[in-house]
PDB file of C-alpha atoms in Angstrom:
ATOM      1  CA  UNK M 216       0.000   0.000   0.000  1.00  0.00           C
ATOM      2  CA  UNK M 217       2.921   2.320   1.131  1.00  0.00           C
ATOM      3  CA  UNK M 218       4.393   1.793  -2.355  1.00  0.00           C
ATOM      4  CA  UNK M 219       1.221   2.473  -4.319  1.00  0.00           C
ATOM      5  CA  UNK M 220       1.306   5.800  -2.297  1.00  0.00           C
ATOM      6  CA  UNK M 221       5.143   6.794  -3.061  1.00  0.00           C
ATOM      7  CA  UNK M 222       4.017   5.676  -6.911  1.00  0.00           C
ATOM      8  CA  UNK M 223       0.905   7.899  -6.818  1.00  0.00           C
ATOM      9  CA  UNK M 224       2.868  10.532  -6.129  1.00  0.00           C
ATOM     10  CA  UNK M 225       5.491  10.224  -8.651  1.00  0.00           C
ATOM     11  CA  UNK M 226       2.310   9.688 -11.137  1.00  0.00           C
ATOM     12  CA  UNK M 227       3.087  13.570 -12.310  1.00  0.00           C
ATOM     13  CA  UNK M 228       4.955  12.500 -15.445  1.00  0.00           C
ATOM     14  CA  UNK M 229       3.428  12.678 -19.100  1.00  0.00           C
ATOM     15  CA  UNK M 230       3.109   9.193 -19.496  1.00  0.00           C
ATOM     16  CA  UNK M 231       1.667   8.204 -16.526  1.00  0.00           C
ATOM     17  CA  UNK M 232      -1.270  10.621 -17.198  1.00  0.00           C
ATOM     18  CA  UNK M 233      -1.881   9.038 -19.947  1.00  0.00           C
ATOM     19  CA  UNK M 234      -2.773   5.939 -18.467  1.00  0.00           C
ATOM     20  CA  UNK M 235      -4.718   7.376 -15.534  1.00  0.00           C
ATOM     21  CA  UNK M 236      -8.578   8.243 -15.968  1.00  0.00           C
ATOM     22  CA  UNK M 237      -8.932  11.947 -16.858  1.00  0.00           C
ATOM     23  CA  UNK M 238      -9.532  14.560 -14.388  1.00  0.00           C
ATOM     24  CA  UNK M 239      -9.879  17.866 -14.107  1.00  0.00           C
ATOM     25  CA  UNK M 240     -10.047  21.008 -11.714  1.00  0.00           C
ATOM     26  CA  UNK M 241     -13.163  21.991 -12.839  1.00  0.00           C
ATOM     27  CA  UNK M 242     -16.722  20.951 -14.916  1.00  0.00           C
ATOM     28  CA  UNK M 243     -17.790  17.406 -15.201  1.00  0.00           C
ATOM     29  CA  UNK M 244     -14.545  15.785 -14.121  1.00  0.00           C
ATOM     30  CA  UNK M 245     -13.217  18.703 -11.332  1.00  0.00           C
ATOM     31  CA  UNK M 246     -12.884  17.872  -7.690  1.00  0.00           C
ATOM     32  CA  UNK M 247     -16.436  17.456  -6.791  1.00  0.00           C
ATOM     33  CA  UNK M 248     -16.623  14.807  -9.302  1.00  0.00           C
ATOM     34  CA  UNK M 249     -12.951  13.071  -8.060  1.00  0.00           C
ATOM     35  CA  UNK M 250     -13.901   9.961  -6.195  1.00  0.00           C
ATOM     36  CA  UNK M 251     -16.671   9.398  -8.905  1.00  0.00           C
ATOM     37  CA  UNK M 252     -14.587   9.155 -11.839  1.00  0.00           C
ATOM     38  CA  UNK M 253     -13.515   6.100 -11.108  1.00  0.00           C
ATOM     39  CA  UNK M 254     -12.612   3.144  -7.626  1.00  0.00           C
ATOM     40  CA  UNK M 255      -8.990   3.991  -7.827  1.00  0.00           C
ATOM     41  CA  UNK M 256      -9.820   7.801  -7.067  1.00  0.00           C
ATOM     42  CA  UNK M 257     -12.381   6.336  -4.140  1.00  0.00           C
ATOM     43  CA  UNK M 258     -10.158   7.859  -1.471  1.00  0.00           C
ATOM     44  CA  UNK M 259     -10.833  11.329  -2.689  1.00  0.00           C
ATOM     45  CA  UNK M 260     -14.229  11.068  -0.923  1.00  0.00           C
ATOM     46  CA  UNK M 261     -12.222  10.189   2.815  1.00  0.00           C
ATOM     47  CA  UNK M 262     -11.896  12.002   5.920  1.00  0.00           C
ATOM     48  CA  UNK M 263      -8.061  12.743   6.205  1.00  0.00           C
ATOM     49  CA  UNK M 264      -7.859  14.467   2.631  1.00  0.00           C
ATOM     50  CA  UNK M 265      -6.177  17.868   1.889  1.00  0.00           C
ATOM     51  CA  UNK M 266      -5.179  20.922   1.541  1.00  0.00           C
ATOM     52  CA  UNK M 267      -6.770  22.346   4.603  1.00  0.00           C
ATOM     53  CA  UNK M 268      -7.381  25.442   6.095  1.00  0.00           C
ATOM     54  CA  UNK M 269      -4.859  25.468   8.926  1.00  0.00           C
ATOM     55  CA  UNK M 270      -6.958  27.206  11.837  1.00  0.00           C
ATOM     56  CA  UNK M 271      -7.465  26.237  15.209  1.00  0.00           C
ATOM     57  CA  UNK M 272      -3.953  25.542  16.037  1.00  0.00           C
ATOM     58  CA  UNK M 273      -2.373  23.094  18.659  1.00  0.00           C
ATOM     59  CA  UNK M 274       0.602  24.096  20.266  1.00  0.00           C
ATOM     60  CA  UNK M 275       3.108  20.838  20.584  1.00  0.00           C
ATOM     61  CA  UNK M 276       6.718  20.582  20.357  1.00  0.00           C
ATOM     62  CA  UNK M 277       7.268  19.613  16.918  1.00  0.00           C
ATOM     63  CA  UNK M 278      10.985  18.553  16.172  1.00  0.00           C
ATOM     64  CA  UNK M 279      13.478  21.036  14.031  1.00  0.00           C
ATOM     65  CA  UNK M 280      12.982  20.017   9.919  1.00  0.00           C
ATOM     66  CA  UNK M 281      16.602  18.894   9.031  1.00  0.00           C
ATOM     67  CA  UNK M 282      16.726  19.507   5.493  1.00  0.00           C
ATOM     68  CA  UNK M 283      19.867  17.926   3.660  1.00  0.00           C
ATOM     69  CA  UNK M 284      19.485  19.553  -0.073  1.00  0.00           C
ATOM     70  CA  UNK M 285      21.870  19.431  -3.109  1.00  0.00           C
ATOM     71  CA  UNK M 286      21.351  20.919  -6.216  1.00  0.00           C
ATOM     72  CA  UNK M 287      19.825  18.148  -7.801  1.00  0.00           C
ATOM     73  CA  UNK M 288      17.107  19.442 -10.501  1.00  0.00           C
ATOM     74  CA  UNK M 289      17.010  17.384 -13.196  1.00  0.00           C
ATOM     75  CA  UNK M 290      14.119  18.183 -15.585  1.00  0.00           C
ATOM     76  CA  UNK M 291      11.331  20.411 -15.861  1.00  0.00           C
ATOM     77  CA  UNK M 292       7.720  18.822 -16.995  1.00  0.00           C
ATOM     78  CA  UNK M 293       4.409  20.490 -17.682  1.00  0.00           C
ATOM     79  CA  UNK M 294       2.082  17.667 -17.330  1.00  0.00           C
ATOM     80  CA  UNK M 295      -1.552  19.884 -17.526  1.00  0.00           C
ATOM     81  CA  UNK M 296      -2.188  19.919 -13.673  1.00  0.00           C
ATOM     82  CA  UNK M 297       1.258  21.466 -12.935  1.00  0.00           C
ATOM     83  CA  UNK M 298       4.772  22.580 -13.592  1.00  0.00           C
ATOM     84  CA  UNK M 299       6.770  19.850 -11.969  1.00  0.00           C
ATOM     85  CA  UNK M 300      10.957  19.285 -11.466  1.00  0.00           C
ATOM     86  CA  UNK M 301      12.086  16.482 -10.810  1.00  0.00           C
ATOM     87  CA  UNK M 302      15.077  15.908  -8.657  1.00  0.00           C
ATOM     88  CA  UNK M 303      18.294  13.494  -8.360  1.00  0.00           C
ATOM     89  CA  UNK M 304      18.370  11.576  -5.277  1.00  0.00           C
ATOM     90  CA  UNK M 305      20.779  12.474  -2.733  1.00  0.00           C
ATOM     91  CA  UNK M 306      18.708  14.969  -0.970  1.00  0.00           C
ATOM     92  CA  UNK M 307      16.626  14.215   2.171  1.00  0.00           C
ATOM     93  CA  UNK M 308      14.500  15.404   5.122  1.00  0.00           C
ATOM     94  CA  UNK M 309      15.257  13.897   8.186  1.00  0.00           C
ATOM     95  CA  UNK M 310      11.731  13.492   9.655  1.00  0.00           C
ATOM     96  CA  UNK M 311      10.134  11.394  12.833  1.00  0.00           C
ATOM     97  CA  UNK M 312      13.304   9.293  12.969  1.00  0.00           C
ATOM     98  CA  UNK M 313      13.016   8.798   9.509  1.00  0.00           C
ATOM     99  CA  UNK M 314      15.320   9.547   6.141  1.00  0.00           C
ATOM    100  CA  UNK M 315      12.837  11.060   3.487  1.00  0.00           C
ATOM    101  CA  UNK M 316      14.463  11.161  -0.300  1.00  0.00           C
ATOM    102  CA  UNK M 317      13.424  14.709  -2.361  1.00  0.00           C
ATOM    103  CA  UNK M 318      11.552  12.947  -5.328  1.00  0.00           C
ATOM    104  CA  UNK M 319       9.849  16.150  -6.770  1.00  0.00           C
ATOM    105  CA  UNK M 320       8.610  19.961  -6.026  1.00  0.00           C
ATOM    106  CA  UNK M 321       5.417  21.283  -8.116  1.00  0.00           C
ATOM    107  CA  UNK M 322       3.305  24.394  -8.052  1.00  0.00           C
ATOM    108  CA  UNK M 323      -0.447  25.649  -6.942  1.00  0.00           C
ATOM    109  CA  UNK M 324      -1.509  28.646  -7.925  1.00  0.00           C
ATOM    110  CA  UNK M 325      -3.364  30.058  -5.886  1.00  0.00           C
ATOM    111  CA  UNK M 326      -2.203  27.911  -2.896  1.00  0.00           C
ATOM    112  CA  UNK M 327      -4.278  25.083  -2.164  1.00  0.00           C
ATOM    113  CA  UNK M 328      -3.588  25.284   1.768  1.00  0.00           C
ATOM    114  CA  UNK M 329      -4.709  28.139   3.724  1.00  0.00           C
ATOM    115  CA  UNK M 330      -3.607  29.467   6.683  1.00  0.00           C
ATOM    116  CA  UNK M 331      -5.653  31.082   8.865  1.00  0.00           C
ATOM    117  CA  UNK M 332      -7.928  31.516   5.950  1.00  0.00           C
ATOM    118  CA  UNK M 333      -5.612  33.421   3.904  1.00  0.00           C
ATOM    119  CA  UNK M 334      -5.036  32.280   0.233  1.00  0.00           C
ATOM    120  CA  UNK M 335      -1.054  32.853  -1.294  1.00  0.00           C
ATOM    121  CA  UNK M 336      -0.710  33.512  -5.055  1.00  0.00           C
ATOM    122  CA  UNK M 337       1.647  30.457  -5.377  1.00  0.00           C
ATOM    123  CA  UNK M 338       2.220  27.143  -3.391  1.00  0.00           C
ATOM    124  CA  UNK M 339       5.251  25.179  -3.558  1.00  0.00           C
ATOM    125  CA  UNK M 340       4.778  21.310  -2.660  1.00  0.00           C
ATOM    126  CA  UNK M 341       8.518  19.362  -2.293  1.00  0.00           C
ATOM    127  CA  UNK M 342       7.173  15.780  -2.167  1.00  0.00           C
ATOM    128  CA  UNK M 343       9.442  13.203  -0.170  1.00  0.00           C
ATOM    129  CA  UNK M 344       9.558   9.724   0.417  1.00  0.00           C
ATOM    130  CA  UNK M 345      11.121   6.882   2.342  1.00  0.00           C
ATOM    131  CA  UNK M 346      12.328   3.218   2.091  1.00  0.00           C
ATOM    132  CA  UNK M 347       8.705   2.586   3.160  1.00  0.00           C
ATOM    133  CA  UNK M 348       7.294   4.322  -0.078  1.00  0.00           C
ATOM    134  CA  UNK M 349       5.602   6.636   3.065  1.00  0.00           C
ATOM    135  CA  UNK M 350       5.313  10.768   1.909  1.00  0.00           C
ATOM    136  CA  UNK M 351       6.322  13.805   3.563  1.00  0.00           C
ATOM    137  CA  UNK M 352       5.355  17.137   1.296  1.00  0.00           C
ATOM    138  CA  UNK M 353       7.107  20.079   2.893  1.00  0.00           C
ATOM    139  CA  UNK M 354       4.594  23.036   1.590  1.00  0.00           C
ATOM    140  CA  UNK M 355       5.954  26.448   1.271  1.00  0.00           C
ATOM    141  CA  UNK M 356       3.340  29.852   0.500  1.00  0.00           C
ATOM    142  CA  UNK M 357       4.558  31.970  -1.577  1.00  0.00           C
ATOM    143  CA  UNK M 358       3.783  35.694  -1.792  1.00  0.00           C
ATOM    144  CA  UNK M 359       4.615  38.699  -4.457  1.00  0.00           C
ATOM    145  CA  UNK M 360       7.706  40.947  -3.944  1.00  0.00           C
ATOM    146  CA  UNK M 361      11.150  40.088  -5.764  1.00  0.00           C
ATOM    147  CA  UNK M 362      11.933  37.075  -7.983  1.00  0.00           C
ATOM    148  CA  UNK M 363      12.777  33.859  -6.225  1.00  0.00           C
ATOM    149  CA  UNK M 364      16.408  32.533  -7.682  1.00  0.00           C
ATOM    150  CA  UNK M 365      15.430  28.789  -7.939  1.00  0.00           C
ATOM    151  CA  UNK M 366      12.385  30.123  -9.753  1.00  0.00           C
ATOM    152  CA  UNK M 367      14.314  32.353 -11.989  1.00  0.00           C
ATOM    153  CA  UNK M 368      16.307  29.204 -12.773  1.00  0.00           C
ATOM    154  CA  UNK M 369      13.301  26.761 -13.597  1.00  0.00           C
ATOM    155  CA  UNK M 370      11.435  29.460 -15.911  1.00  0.00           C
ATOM    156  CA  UNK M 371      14.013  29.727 -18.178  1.00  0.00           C
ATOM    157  CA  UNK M 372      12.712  25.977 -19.479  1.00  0.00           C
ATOM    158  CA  UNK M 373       9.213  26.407 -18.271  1.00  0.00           C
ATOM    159  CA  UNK M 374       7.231  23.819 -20.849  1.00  0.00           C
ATOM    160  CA  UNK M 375       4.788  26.030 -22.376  1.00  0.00           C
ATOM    161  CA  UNK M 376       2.366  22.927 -23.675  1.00  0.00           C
ATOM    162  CA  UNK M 377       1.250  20.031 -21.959  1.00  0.00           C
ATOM    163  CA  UNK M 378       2.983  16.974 -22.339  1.00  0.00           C
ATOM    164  CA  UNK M 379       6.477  19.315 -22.552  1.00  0.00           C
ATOM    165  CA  UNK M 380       9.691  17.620 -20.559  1.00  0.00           C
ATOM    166  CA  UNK M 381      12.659  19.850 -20.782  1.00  0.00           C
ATOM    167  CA  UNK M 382      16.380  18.881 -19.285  1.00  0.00           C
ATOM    168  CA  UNK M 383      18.367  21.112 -16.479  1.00  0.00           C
ATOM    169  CA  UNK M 384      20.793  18.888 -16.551  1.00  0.00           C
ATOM    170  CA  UNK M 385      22.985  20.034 -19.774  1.00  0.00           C
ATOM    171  CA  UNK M 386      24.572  23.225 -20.920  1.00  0.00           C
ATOM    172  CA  UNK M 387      22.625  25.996 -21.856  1.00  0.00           C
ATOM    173  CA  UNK M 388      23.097  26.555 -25.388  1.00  0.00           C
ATOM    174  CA  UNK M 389      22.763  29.433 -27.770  1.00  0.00           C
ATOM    175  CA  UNK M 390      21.889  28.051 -30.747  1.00  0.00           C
ATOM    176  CA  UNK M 391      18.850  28.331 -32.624  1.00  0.00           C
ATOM    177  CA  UNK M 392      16.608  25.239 -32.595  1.00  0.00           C
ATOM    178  CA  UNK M 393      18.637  23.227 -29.810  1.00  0.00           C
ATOM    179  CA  UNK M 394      17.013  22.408 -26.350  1.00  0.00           C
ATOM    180  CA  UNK M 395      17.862  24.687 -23.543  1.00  0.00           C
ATOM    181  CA  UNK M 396      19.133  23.685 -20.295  1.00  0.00           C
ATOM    182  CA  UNK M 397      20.351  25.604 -17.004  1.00  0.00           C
ATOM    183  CA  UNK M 398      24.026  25.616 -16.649  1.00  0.00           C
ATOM    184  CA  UNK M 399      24.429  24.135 -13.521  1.00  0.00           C
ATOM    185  CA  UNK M 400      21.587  22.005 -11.176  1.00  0.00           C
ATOM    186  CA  UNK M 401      18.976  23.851  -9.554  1.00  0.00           C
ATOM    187  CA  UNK M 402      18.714  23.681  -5.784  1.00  0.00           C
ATOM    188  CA  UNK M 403      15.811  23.405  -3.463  1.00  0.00           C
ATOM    189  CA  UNK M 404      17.163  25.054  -1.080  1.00  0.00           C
ATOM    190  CA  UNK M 405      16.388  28.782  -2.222  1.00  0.00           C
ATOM    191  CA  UNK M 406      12.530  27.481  -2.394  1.00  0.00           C
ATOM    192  CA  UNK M 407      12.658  27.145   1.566  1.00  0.00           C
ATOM    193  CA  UNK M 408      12.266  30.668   4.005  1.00  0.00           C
ATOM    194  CA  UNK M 409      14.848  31.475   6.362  1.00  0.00           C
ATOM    195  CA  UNK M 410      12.446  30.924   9.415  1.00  0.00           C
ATOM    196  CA  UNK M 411      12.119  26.702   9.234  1.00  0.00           C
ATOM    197  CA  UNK M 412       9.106  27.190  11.993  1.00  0.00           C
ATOM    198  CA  UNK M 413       6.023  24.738  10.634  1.00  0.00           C
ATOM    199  CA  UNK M 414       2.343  23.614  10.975  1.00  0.00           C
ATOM    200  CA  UNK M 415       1.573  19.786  10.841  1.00  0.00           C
ATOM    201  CA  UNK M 416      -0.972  17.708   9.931  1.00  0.00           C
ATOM    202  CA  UNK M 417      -1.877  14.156   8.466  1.00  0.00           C
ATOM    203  CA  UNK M 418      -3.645  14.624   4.979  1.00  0.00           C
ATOM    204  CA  UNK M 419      -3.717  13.368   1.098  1.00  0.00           C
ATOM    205  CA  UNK M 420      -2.306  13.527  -1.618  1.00  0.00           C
ATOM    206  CA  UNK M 421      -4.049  16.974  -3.063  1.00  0.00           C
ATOM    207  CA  UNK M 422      -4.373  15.179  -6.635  1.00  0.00           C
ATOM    208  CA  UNK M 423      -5.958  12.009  -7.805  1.00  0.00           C
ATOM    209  CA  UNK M 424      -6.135   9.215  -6.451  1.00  0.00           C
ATOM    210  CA  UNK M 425      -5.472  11.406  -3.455  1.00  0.00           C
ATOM    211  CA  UNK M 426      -4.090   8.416  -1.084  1.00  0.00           C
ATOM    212  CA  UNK M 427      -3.960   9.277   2.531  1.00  0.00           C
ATOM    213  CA  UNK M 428      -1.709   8.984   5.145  1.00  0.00           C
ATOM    214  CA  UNK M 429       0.496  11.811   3.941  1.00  0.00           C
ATOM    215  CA  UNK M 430       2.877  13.745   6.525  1.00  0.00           C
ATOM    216  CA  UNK M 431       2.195  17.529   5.888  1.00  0.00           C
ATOM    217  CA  UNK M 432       4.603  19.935   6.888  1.00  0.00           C
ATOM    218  CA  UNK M 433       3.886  23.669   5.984  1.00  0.00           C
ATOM    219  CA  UNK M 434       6.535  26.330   6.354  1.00  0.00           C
ATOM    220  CA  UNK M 435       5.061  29.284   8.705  1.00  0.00           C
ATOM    221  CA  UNK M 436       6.969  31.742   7.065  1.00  0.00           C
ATOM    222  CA  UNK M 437       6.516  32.660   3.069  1.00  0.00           C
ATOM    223  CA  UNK M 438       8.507  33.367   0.578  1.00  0.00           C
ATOM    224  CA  UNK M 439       8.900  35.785  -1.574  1.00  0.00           C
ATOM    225  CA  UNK M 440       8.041  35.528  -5.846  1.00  0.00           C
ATOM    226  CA  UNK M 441       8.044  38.424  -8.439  1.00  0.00           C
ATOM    227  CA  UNK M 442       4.579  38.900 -10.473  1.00  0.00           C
ATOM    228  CA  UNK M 443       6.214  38.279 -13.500  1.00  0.00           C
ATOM    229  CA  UNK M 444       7.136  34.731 -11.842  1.00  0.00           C
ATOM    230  CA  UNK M 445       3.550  33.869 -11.025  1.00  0.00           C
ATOM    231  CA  UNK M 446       2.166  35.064 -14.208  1.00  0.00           C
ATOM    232  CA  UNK M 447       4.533  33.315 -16.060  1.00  0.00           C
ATOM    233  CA  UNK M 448       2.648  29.820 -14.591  1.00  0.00           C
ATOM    234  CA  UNK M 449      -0.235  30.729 -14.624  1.00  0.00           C
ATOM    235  CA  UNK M 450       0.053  31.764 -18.478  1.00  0.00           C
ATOM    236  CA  UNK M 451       1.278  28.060 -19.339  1.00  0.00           C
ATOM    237  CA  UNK M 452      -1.204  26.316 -16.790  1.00  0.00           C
ATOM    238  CA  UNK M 453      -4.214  28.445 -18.305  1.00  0.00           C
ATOM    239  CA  UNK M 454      -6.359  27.752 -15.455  1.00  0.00           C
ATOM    240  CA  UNK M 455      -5.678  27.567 -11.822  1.00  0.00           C
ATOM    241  CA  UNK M 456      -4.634  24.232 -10.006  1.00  0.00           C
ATOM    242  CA  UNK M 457      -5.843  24.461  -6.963  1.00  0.00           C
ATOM    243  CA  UNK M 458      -7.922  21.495  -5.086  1.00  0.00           C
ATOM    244  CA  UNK M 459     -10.754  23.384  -2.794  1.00  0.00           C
ATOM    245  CA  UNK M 460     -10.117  23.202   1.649  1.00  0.00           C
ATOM    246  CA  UNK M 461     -11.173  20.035   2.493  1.00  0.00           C
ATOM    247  CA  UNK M 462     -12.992  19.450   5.979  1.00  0.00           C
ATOM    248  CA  UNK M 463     -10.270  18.186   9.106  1.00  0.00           C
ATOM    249  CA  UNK M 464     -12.680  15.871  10.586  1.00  0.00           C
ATOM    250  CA  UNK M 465     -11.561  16.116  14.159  1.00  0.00           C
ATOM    251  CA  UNK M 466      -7.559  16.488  12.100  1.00  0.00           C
ATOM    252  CA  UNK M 467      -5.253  18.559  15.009  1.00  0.00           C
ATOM    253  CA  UNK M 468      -3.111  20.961  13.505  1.00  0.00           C
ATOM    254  CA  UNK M 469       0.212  21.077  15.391  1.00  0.00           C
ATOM    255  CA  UNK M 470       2.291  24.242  15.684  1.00  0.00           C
TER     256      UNK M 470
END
């Protein structure tokens, strides 16, 4: 089950939408509609699903995120529900006890979480796993002021059509025609705020088949994005991609 999970959330790849039943984030097949389309998205319909709005807050002790990030971004994919890098393994979250391996980061806009109600142009999910095939998504809001650098550095290939994969891994090249790729990896680490203080819950997946039992970790403090950055998704997403709150059910959110 724990591997079905990990491979759910890895589904974000061209050719794994192609064998998944369509869905949308709106009309006939948008997230009302989720958990009807088909059994496999049946857990779209369950109590522990997100994003939430993170209200009502519990005060615990939660443990300092140890974040061990290279510059590992590989290749840049716009699959029709997002923008999506991918990411060489060697980076990790140290989590619960636990070492969980940086698979992939994607983009909301606007944010799918709230927090205390409020809605962020932009929402940054970095989606981990471990040897279990268990996730942790460390979300980080993102609001306008200047241009983020990792962002700066993934636009450059941003896949204007659906379906688009372009490499980071190669050269950057000036001639006409040829692929373009960043001239050295992208890191992670300028996506995360200086201030590492977090809410937590226990949630979904925020896509189908929206598997639960996801560790949700979202970073108190946001970051900032240009305009320019934010319109620039938007204009290759052409709608927005964000899932609506779902209920907590009796969820705690720790602080």
């Amino acid at each position: 089950m724990r591997k079905s999970l990990l491979a759910a959330a890895l589904l974000l790849c061209p050719a794994a939408f192609a064998a998944t039943p369509h869905w949308e984030y709106s009309g006939e097949a948008g997230p009302a509609q989720w958990a009807r389309l088909t059994p496999e998205f049946g857990q779209c319909a369950g109590s522990n699903q997100s994003p939430v709005n993170l209200d009502g807050l519990v005060e615990a002790k939660l443990a300092p995120l140890q974040f061990h990030y290279l510059a590992g971004g590989q290749s840049v994919t716009n699959n029709g529900h997002t923008v999506q890098v991918d990411y060489a393994p060697g980076s990790s979250l140290e989590l619960d006890g636990m070492h969980f391996e940086l698979k992939q980061f994607h983009f909301h806009a606007p944010s799918e979480n709230l927090i205390k109600g409020k809605s962020y142009p932009l929402e940054g999910h970095l989606v981990h796993a471990n040897a279990k095939g268990e996730l942790a998504v460390v979300a980080v809001m993102f609001e306008s002021g200047r241009a983020n650098p990792a962002l700066s550095q993934a636009w450059q290939q941003l896949p204007a059509k659906a379906g688009e994969s372009r490499s980071l891994a190669t050269p950057l090249s000036a001639k006409a025609g040829e692929s373009r790729s960043l001239a050295t990896p992208l890191s992670a680490e300028q996506l995360l705020p200086t201030n590492r203080d977090y809410y937590r819950f226990s949630g979904s997946l925020t896509t189908p088949p929206c598997s639960e039992g996801v560790r949700w970790l979202v970073m108190k403090q946001p970051v900032q994005v240009s305009q320019a950055q934010i319109d620039a998704f938007k204009a290759v997403m052409h709608h927005p991609n964000n899932r609506p709150v779902q209920p907590l059910h009796g969820r705690l959110v720790l602080q």
